[in-house]
Short mmCIF file of C-alpha atoms in Angstrom, two decimals:
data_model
loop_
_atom_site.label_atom_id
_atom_site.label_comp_id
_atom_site.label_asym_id
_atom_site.label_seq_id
_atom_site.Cartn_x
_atom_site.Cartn_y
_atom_site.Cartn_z
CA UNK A 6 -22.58 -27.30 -11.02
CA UNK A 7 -24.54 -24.76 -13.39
CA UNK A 8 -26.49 -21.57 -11.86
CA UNK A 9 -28.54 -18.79 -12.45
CA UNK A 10 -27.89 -15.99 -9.81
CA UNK A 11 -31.00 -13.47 -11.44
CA UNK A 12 -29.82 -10.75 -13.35
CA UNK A 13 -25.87 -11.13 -12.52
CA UNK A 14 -23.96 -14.49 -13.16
CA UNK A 15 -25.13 -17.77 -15.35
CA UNK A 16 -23.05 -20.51 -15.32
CA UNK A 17 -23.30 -23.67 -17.63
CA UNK A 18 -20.19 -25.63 -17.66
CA UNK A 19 -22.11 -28.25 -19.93
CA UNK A 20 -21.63 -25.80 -23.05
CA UNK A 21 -19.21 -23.58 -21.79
CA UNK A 22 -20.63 -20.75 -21.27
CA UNK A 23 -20.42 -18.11 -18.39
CA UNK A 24 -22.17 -14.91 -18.49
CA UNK A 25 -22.02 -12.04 -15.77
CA UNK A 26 -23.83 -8.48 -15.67
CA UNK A 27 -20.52 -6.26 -14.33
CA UNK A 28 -21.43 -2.51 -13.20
CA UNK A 29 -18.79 -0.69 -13.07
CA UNK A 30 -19.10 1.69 -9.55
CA UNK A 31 -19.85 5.13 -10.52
CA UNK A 32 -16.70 7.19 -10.30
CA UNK A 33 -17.04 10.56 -7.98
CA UNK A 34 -15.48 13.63 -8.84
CA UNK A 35 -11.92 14.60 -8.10
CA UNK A 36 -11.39 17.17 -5.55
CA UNK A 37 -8.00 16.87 -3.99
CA UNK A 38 -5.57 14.20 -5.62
CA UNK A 39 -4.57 11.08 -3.13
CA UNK A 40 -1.04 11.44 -1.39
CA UNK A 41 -0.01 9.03 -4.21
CA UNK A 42 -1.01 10.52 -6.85
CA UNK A 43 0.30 13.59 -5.87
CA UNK A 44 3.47 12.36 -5.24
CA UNK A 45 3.01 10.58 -8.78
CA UNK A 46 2.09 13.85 -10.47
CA UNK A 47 4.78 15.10 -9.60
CA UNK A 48 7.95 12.67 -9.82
CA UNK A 49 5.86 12.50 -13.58
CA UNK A 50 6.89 16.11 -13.69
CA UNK A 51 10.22 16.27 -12.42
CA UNK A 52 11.17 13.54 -14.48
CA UNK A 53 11.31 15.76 -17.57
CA UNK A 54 10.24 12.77 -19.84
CA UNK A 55 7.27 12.56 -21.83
CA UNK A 56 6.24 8.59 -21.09
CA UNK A 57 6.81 6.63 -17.82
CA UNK A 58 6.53 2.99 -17.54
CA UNK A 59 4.14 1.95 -14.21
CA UNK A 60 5.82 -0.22 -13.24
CA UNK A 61 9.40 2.12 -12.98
CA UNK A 62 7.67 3.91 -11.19
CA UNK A 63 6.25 1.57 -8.22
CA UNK A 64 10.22 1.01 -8.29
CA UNK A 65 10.97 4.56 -7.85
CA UNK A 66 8.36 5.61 -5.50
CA UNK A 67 8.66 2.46 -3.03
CA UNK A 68 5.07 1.63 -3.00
CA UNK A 69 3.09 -1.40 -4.20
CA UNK A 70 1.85 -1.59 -7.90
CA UNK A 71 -2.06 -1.27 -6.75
CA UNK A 72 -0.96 2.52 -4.85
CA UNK A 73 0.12 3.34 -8.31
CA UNK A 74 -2.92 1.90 -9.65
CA UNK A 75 -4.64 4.30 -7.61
CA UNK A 76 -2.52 7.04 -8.22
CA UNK A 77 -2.76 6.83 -11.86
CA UNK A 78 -6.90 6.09 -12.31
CA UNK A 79 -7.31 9.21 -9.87
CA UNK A 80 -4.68 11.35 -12.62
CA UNK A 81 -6.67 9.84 -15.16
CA UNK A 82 -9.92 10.93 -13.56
CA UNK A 83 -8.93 14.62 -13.39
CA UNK A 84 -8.09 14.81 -16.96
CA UNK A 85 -4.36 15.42 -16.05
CA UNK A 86 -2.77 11.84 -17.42
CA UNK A 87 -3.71 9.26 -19.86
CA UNK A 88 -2.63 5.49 -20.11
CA UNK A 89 -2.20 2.84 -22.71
CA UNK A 90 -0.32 -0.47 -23.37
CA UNK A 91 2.46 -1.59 -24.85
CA UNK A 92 2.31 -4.94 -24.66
CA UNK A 93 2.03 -6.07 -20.72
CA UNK A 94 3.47 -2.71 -20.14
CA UNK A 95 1.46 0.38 -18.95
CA UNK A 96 2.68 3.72 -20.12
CA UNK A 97 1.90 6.92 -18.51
CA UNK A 98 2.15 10.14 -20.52
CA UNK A 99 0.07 13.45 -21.08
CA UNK A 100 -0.71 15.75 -23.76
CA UNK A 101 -0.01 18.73 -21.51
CA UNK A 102 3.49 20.35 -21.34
CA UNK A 103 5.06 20.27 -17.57
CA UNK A 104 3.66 23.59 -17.07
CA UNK A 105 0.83 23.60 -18.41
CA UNK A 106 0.50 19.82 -16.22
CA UNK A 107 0.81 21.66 -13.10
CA UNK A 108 -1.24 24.57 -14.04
CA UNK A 109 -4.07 21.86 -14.70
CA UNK A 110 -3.67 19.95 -11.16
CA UNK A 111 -3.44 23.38 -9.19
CA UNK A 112 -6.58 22.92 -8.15
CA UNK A 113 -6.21 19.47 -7.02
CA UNK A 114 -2.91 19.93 -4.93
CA UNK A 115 -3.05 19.70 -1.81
CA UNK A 116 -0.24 20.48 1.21
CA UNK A 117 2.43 17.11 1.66
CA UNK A 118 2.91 18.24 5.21
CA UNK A 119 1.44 16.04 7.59
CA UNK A 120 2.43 17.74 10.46
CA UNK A 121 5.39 19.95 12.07
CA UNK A 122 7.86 19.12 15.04
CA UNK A 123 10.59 20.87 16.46
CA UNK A 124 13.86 18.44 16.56
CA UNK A 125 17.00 19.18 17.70
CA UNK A 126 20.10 20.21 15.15
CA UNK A 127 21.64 17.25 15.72
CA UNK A 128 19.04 15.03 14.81
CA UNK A 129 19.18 16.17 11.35
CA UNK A 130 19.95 13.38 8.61
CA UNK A 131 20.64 12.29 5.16
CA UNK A 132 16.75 11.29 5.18
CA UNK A 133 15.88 15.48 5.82
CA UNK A 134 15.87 17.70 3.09
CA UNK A 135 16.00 21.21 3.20
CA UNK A 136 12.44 22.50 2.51
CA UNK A 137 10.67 25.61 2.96
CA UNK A 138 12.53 28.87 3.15
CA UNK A 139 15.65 27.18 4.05
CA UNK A 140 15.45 25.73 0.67
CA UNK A 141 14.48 28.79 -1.10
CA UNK A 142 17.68 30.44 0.49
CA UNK A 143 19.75 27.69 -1.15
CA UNK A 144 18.37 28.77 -4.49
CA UNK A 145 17.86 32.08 -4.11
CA UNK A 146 19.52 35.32 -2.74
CA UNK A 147 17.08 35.37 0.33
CA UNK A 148 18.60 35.21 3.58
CA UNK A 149 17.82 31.84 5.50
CA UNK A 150 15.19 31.56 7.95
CA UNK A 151 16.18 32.10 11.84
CA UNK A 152 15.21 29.14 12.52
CA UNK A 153 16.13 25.95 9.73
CA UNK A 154 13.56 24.03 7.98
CA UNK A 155 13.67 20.48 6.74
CA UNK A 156 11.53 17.90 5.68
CA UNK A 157 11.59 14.36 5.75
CA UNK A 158 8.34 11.12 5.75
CA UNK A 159 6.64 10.97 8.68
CA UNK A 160 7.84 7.91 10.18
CA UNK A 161 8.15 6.23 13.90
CA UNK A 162 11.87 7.86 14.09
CA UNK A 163 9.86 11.64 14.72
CA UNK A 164 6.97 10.62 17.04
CA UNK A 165 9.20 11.79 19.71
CA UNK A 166 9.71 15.03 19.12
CA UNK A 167 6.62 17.91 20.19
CA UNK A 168 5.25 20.94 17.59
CA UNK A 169 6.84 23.36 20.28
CA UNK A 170 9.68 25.55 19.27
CA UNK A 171 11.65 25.87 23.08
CA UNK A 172 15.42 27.04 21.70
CA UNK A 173 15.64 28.91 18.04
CA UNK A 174 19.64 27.98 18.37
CA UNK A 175 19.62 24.67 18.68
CA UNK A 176 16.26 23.61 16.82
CA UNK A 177 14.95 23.10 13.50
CA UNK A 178 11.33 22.65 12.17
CA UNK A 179 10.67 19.20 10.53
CA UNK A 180 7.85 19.29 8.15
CA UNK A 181 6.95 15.80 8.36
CA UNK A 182 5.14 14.76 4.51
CA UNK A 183 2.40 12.76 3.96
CA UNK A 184 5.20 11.11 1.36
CA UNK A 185 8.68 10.51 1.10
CA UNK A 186 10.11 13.80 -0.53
CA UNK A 187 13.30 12.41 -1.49
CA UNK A 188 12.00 11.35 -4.51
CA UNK A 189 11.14 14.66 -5.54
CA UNK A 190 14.44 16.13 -5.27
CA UNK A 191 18.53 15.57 -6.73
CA UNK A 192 19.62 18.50 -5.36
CA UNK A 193 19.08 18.16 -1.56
CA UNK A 194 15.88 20.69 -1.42
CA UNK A 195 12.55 20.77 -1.49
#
């Protein structure tokens, strides 16, 4: 059936033919980069490669491709990415060194840490990273922190647990992250 809606959409099937007036929504200014992007930006960065594919890293990251979507128009936004296509194939890369990247999106950065919680020592996992000072003590020549630090995603497994430190000897903080901070890391720290 052909139709005029005024001043957006004609349709006439008869001589096939379909017009539409498409705005695109204004986009607002960055101020503080998405979770996603974040965690983007910076798995872009620790990667040490000039170009990633999108859709390696939706695989990577374990989130859906229209999180990276986000992630990537928001990076685009700021000025600190740029896209194009190879094919079917979108390709993220910058002009900026890694540096000079993170220099750019200081500004942007936000903390990951969603919240903290006290757990016990024994509750400590493969899925906790060392984070913090404790992880700048594993690098570093400063002595560790009295009290351990780790972090791991915020997830059901930590709702448990309270932000109140009770026993320094037998607790560790848990920075629970807005992201999963495993894929930031190889080396067991963050």
């Amino acid at each position: 059936i052909p139709f005029i809606v005024e001043n957006k959409q004609c349709y006439l099937p008869f001589i096939g033919t379909i017009l539409t007036e498409r705005c695109d929504v204004e986009a607002e200014p960055v101020q503080k980069l998405l979770p996603s992007a974040q965690m983007l930006l910076f798995y872009y960065i620790h990667r040490k490669q000039k170009e990633l594919f999108s859709n390696a890293a939706v695989e990577a990251l374990g989130v859906s491709a229209m999180t990276i979507t986000r992630a990537v128009r928001q990076l685009e936004q700021a000025g600190l990415i740029r896209t194009y296509k190879s094919g079917v194939m979108k390709i993220i890369t910058t002009d900026f060194s890694r540096r000079e990247l993170f220099e750019n999106a200081r500004g942007y950065i936000s903390s990951p840490i969603k919240r903290t919680v006290y757990v016990p020592k024994a509750t400590i996992d493969n899925s906790c990273l060392a984070a913090g000072d404790q992880a700048l003590s594993m690098m570093s020549m400063l002595n560790p922190p009295r009290v351990g630090c780790y972090a791991a995603s915020d997830s059901a497994k930590w709702k448990r647990y309270n932000d109140s430190l009770i026993d320094e000897e037998n607790q560790f903080e848990l920075q629970l992250w807005k992201y999963d901070p495993r894929v930031l890391t190889t080396e067991g720290c963050v």
